[in-house]
mmCIF file of C-alpha atoms in Angstrom:
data_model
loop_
_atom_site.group_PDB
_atom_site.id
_atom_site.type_symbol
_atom_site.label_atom_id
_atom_site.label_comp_id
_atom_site.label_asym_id
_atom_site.label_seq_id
_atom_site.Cartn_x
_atom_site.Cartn_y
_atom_site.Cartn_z
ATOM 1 C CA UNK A 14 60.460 113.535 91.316
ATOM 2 C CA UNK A 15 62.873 114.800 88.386
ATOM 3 C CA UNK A 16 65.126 116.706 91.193
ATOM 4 C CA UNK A 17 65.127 113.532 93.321
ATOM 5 C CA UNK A 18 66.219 111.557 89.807
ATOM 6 C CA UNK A 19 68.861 113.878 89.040
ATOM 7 C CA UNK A 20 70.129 114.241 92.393
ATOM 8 C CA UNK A 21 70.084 110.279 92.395
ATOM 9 C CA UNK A 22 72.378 110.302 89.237
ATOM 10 C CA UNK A 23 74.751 112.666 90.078
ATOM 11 C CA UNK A 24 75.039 110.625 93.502
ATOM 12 C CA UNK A 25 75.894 107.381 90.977
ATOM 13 C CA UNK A 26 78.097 109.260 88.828
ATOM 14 C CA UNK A 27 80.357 110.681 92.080
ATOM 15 C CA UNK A 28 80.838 107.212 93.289
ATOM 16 C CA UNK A 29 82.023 105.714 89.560
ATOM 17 C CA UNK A 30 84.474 108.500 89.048
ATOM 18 C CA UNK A 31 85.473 108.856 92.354
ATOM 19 C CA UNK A 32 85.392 105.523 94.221
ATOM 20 C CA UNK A 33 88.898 105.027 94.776
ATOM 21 C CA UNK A 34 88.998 108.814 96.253
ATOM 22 C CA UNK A 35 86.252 107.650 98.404
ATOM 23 C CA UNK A 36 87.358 104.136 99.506
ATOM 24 C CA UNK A 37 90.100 106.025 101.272
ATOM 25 C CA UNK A 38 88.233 109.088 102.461
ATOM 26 C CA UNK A 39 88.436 107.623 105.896
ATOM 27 C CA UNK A 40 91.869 109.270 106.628
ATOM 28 C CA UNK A 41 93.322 108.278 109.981
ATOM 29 C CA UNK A 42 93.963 111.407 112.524
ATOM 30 C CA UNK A 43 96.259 109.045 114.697
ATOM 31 C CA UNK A 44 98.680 106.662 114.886
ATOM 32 C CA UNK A 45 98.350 103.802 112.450
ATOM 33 C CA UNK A 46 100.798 100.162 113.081
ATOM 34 C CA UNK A 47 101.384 97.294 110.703
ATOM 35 C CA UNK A 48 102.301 93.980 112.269
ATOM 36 C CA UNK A 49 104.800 91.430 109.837
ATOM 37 C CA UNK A 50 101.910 88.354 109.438
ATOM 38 C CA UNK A 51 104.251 85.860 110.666
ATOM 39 C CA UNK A 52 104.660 87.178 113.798
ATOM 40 C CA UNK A 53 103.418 84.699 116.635
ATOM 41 C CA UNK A 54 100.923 86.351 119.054
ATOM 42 C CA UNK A 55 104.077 86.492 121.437
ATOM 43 C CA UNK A 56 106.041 88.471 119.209
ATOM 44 C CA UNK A 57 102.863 90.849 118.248
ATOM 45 C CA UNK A 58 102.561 92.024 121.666
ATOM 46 C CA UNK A 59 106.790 92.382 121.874
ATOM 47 C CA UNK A 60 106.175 95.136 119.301
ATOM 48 C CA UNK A 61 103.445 96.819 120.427
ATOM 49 C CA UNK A 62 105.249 97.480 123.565
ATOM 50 C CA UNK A 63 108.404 98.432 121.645
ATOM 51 C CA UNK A 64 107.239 100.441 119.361
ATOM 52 C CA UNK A 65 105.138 102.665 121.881
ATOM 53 C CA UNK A 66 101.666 101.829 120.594
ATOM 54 C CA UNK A 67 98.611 103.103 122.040
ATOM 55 C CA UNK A 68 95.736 101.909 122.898
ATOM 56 C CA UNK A 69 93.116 102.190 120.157
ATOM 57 C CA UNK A 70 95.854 102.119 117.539
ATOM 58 C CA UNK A 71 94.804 101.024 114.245
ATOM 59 C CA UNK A 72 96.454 97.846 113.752
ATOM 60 C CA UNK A 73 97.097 96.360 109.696
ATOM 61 C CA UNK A 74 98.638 92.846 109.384
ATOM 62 C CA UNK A 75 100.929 93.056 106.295
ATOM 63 C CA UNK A 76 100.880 89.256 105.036
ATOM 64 C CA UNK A 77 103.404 88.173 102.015
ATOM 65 C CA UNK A 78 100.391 88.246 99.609
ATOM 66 C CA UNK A 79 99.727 91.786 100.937
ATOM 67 C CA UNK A 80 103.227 92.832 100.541
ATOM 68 C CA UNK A 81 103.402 91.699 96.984
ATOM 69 C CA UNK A 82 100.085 93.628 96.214
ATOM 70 C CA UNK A 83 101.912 96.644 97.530
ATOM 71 C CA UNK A 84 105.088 96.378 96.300
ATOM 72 C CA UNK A 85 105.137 93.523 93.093
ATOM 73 C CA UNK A 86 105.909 89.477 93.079
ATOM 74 C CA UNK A 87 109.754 90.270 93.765
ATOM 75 C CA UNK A 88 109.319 91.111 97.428
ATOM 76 C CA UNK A 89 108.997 87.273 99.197
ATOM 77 C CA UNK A 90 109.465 85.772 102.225
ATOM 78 C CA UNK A 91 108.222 85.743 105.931
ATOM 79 C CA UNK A 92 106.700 89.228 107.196
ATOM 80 C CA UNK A 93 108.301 90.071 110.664
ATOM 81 C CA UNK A 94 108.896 93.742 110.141
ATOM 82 C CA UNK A 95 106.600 95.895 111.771
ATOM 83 C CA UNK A 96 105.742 99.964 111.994
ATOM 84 C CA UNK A 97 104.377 102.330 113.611
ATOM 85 C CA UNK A 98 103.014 105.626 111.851
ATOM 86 C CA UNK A 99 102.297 108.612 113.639
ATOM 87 C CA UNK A 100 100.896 112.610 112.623
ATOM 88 C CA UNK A 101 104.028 114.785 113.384
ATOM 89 C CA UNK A 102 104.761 118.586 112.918
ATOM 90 C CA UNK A 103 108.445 118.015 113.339
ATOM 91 C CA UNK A 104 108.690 117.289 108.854
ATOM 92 C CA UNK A 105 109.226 113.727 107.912
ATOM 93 C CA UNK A 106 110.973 111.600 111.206
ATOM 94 C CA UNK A 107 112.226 108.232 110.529
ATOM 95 C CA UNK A 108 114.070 105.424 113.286
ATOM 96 C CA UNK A 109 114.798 102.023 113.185
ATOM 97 C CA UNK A 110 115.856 99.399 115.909
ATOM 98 C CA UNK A 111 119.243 97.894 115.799
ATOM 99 C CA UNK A 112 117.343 94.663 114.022
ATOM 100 C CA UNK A 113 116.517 96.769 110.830
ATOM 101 C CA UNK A 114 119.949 95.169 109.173
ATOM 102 C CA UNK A 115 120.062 96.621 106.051
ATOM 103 C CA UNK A 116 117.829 100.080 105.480
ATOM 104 C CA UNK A 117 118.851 102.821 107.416
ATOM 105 C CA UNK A 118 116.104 105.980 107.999
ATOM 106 C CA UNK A 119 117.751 107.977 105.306
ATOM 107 C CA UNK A 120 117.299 105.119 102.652
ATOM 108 C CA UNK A 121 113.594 105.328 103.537
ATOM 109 C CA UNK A 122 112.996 108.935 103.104
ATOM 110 C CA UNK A 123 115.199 109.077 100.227
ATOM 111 C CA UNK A 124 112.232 106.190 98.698
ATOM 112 C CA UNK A 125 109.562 108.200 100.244
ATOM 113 C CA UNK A 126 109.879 110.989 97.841
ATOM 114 C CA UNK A 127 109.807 108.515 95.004
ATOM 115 C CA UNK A 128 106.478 107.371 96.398
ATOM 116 C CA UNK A 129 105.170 110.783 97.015
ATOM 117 C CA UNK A 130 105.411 110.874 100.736
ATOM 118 C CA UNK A 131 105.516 114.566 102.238
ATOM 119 C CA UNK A 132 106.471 115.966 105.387
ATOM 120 C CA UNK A 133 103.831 115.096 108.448
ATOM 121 C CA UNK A 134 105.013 111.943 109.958
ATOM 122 C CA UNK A 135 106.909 110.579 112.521
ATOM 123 C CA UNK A 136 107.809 106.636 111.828
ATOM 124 C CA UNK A 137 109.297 103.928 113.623
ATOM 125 C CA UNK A 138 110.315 100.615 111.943
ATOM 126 C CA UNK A 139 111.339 97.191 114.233
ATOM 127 C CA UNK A 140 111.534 93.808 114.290
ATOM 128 C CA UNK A 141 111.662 91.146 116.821
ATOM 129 C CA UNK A 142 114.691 89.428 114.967
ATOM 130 C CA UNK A 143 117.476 90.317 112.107
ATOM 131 C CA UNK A 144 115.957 91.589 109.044
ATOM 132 C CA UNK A 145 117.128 93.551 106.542
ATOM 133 C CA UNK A 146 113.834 96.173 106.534
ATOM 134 C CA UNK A 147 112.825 96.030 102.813
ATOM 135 C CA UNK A 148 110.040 94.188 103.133
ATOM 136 C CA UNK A 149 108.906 96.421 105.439
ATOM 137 C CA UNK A 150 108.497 99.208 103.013
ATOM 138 C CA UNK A 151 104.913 97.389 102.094
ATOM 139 C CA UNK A 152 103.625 98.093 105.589
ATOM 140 C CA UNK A 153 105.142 101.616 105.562
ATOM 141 C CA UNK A 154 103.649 102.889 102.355
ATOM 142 C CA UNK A 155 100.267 100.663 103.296
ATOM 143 C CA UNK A 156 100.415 102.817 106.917
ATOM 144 C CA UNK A 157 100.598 106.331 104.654
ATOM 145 C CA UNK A 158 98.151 105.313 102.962
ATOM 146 C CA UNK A 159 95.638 105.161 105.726
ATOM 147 C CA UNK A 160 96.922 108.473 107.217
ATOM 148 C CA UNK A 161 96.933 110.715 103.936
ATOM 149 C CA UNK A 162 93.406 108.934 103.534
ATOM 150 C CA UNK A 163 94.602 108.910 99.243
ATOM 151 C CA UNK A 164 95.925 105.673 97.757
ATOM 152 C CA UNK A 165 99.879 105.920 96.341
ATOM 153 C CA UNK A 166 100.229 105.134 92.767
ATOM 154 C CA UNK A 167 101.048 101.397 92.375
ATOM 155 C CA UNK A 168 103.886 102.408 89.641
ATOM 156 C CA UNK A 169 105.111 104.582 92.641
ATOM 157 C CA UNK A 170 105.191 101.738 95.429
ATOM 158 C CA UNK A 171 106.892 99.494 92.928
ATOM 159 C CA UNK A 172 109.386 101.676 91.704
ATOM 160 C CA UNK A 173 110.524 103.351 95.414
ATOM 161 C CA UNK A 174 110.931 99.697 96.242
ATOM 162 C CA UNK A 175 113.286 99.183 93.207
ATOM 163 C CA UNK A 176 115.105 102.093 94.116
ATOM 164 C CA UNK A 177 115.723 101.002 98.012
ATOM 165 C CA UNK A 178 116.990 97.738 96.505
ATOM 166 C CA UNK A 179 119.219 99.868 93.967
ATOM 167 C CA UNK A 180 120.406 101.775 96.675
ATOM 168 C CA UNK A 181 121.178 98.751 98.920
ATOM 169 C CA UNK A 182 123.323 97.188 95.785
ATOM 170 C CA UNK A 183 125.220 100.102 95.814
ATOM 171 C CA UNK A 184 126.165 100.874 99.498
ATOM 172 C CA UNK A 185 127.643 96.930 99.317
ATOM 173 C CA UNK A 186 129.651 97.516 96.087
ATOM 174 C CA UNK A 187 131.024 100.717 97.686
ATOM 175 C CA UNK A 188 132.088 98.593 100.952
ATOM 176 C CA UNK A 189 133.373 95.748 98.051
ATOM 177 C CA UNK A 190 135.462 98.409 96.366
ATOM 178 C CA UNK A 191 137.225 98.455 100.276
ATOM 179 C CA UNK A 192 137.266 95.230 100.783
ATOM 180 C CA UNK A 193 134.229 95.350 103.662
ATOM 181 C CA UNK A 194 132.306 92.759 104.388
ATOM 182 C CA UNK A 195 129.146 94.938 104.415
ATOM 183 C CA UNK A 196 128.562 98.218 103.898
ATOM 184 C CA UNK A 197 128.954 100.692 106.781
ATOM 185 C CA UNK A 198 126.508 103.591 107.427
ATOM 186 C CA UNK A 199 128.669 105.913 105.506
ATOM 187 C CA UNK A 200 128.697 104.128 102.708
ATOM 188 C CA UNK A 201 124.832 103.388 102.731
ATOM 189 C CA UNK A 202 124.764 107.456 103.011
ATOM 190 C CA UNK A 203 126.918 107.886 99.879
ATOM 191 C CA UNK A 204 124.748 105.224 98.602
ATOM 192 C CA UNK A 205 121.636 107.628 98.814
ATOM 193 C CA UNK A 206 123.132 110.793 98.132
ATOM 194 C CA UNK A 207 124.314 109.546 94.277
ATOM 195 C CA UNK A 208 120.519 108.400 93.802
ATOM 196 C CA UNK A 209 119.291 111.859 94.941
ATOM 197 C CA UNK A 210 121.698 113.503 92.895
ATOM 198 C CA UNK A 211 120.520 110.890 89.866
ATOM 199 C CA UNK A 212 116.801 112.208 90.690
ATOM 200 C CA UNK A 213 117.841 116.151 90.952
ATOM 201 C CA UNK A 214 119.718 115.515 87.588
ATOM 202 C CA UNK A 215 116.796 113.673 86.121
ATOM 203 C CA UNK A 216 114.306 116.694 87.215
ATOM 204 C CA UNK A 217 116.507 119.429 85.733
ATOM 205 C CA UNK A 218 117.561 117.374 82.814
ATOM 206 C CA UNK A 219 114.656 115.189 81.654
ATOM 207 C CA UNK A 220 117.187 112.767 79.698
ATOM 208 C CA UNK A 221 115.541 110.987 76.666
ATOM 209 C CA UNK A 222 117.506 108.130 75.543
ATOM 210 C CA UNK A 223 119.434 105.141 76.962
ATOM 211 C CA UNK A 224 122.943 107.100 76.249
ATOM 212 C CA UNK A 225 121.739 110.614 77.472
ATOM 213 C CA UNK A 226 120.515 108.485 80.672
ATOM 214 C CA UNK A 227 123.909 106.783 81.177
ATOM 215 C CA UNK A 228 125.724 109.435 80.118
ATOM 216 C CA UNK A 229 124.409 111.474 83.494
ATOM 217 C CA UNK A 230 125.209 108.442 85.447
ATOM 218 C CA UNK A 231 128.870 108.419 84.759
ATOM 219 C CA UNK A 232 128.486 111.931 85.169
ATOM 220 C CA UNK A 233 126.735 112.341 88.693
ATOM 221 C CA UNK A 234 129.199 109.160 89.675
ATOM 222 C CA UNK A 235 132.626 111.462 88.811
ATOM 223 C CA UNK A 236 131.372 114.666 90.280
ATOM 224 C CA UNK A 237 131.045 112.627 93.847
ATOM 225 C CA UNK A 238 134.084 111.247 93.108
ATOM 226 C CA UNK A 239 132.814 107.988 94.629
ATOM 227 C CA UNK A 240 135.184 104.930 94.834
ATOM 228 C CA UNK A 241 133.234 102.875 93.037
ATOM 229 C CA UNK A 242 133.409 99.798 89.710
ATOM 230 C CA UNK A 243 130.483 101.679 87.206
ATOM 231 C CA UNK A 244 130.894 97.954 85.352
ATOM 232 C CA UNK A 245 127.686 97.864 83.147
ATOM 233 C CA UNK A 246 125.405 96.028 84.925
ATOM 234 C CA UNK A 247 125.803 98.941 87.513
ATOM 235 C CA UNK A 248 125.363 101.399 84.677
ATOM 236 C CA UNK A 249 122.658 100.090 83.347
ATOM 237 C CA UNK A 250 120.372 99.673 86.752
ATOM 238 C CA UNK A 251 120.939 103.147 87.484
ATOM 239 C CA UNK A 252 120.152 104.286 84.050
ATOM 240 C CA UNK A 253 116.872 102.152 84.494
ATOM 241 C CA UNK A 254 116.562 104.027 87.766
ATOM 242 C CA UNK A 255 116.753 107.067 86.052
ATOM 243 C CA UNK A 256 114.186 105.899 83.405
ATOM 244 C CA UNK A 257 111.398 104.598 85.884
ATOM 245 C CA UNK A 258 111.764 107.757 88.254
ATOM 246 C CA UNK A 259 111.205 110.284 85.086
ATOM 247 C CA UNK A 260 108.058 108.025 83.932
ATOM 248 C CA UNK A 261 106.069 108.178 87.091
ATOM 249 C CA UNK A 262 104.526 111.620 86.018
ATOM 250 C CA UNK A 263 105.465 113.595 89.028
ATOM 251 C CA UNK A 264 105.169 117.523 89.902
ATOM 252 C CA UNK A 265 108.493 118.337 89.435
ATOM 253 C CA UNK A 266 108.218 121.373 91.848
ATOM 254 C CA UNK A 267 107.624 119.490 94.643
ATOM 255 C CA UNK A 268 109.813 116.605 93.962
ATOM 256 C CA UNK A 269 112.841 119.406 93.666
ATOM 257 C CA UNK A 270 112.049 120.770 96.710
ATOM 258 C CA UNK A 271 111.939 117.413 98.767
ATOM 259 C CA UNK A 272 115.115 116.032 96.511
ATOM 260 C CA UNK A 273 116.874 119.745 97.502
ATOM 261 C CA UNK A 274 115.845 119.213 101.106
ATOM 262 C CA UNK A 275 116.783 115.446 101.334
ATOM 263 C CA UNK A 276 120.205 116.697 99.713
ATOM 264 C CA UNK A 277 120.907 118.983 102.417
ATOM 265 C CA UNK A 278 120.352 116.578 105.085
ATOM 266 C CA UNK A 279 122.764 114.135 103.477
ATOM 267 C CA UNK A 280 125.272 116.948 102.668
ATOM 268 C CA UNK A 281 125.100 117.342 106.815
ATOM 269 C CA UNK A 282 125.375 113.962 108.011
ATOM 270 C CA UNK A 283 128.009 113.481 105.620
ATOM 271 C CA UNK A 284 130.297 116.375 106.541
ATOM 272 C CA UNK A 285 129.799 115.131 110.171
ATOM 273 C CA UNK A 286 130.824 111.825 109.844
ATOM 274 C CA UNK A 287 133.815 112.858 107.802
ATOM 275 C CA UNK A 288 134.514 115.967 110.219
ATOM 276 C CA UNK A 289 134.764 112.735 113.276
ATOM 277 C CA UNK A 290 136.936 110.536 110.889
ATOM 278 C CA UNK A 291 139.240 113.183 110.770
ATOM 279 C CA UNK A 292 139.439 114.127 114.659
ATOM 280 C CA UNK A 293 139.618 110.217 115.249
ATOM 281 C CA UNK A 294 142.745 109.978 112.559
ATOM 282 C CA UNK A 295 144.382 112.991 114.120
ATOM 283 C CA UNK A 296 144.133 111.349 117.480
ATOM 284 C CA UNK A 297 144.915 108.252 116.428
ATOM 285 C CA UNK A 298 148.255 109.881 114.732
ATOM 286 C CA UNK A 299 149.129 111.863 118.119
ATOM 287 C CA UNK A 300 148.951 108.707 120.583
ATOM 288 C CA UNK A 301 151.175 106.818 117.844
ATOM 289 C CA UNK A 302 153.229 109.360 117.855
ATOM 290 C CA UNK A 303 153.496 109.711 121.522
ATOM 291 C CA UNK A 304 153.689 105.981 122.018
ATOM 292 C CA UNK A 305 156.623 106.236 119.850
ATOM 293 C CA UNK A 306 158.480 109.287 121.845
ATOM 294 C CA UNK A 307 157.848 106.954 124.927
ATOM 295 C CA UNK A 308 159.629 103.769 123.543
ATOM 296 C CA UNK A 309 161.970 105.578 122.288
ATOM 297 C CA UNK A 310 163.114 107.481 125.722
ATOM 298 C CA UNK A 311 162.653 103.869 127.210
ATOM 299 C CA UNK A 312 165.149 102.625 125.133
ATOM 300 C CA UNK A 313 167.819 105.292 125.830
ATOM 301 C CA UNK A 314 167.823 105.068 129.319
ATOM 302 C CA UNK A 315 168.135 101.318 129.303
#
């Protein structure tokens, strides 16, 4: 009877200490999709069949009230956005549909380190209409959830949706400072590569103060050599950037790794693009040029 007791204790104790561990024990081994709540039962079946889903997919319906449990009160709105979240051994694999507006796949692997997301995945974000895609962060991170079978940090969710909002703010004041209407995908690329820098600087550095924190903003800012206004209210939300990403309590090992790796890929994709700018100006430049030659013989004959 006393071994049955104790056995029956220790059985108690396991569940108090480790409930949440064991609320999400149940990790998913395949594909997991979210569905926007306001999507009419039309539109759910539209993306199902876009997305690719199989049958027997778990299916989560991310409602506003869900959405704001995931991410905080800020994020409001209709849910339309919808994703589909797949095991991969190809690293971390991230596409969106021509009616993700605003986030591009880099912006949400950039956030996906901030919310502890590793490699393992292969994700697909859509919509049936226009939308810029940050609301759909909730029913990502709610997805990875269910297939790491562990729940993310709420601080974590709240602050990698800051940060894609951050990012966002700055991709459309680096299109401003060219007098774009809206940012272009290079710029939304610069846009995440001076927040990963911030985050490598904040790893190595491990600034204390509001001046040491703004200080490596103006800092990271120049050595990009970015064409952007640092007026102070951008100063000051990527100092607060800085601030929230150094308080999460992360294993700074890892995070440098992913930040290091994330790096590289941007590095890439941003040689690339300016490596085809280049070939496009030099052709551009030889046609004028040749155009020219051609008037200009037209003329002297006449």
């Amino acid at each position: 009877m006393r071994l049955y007791q104790k056995a029956t204790l220790l059985s108690c104790l396991t569940v108090l200490m480790f409930g949440q561990q064991v609320m999400f024990a149940a990790k998913e081994t395949g594909p997991v999709v979210t569905l926007g709540g306001n999507l009419s039962s039309i539109q759910q079946e539209e993306m199902r069949r876009r997305l690719g889903v199989p049958v027997g997919c778990k299916e989560i319906v991310v409602t506003t009230a869900a959405g704001q449990q995931c991410l905080g009160p800020g994020i409001s709105g209709r849910f339309f956005s919808c994703a589909l979240v797949e095991p991969s051994t190809q690293g971390l694999e991230v596409t969106v549909s021509p009616n993700i507006t605003e986030v591009t796949p880099l912006m949400y692997k950039e956030v996906f380190i901030t919310a502890g997301v590793e490699d393992g995945y292969s994700i697909k974000v859509d919509a049936p209409k226009g939308v810029t895609g940050h609301a759909a962060l909730a029913g990502l991170l709610i997805a990875l959830e269910k297939e790491m079978g562990k729940p993310i940090a709420l601080d974590r969710k709240q602050h990698a949706s800051k940060e894609l909002t951050t990012t966002s703010n700055i991709a459309d004041k680096l299109a401003k400072s060219e007098n774009k209407p809206k940012a272009s995908e290079q710029e939304k690329h610069q846009a995440v590569k001076l927040v990963n820098d911030l985050k490598k600087a904040v790893s190595d550095e491990q600034p204390k103060t509001q001046a040491e924190r703004e200080a490596l903003v103006k800092r990271v800012v120049q050595d990009l050599n970015l064409n952007i206004k640092l007026d102070e209210a951008t100063l000051k939300q990527l100092a607060k950037c800085c601030e929230n990403f150094a308080k999460l309590g992360l294993d700074w090992s890892t995070v440098r790794k992913q930040l290091q790796g994330m790096g590289d890929e941007l590095k890439g994709v941003l040689n690339d693009k300016g490596k085809r700018e280049s070939w496009i100006d030099a052709a551009g430049k030889f046609f004028a040029d040749l155009w020219g030659k051609i008037v200009k013989a037209v003329k002297e004959i006449k």
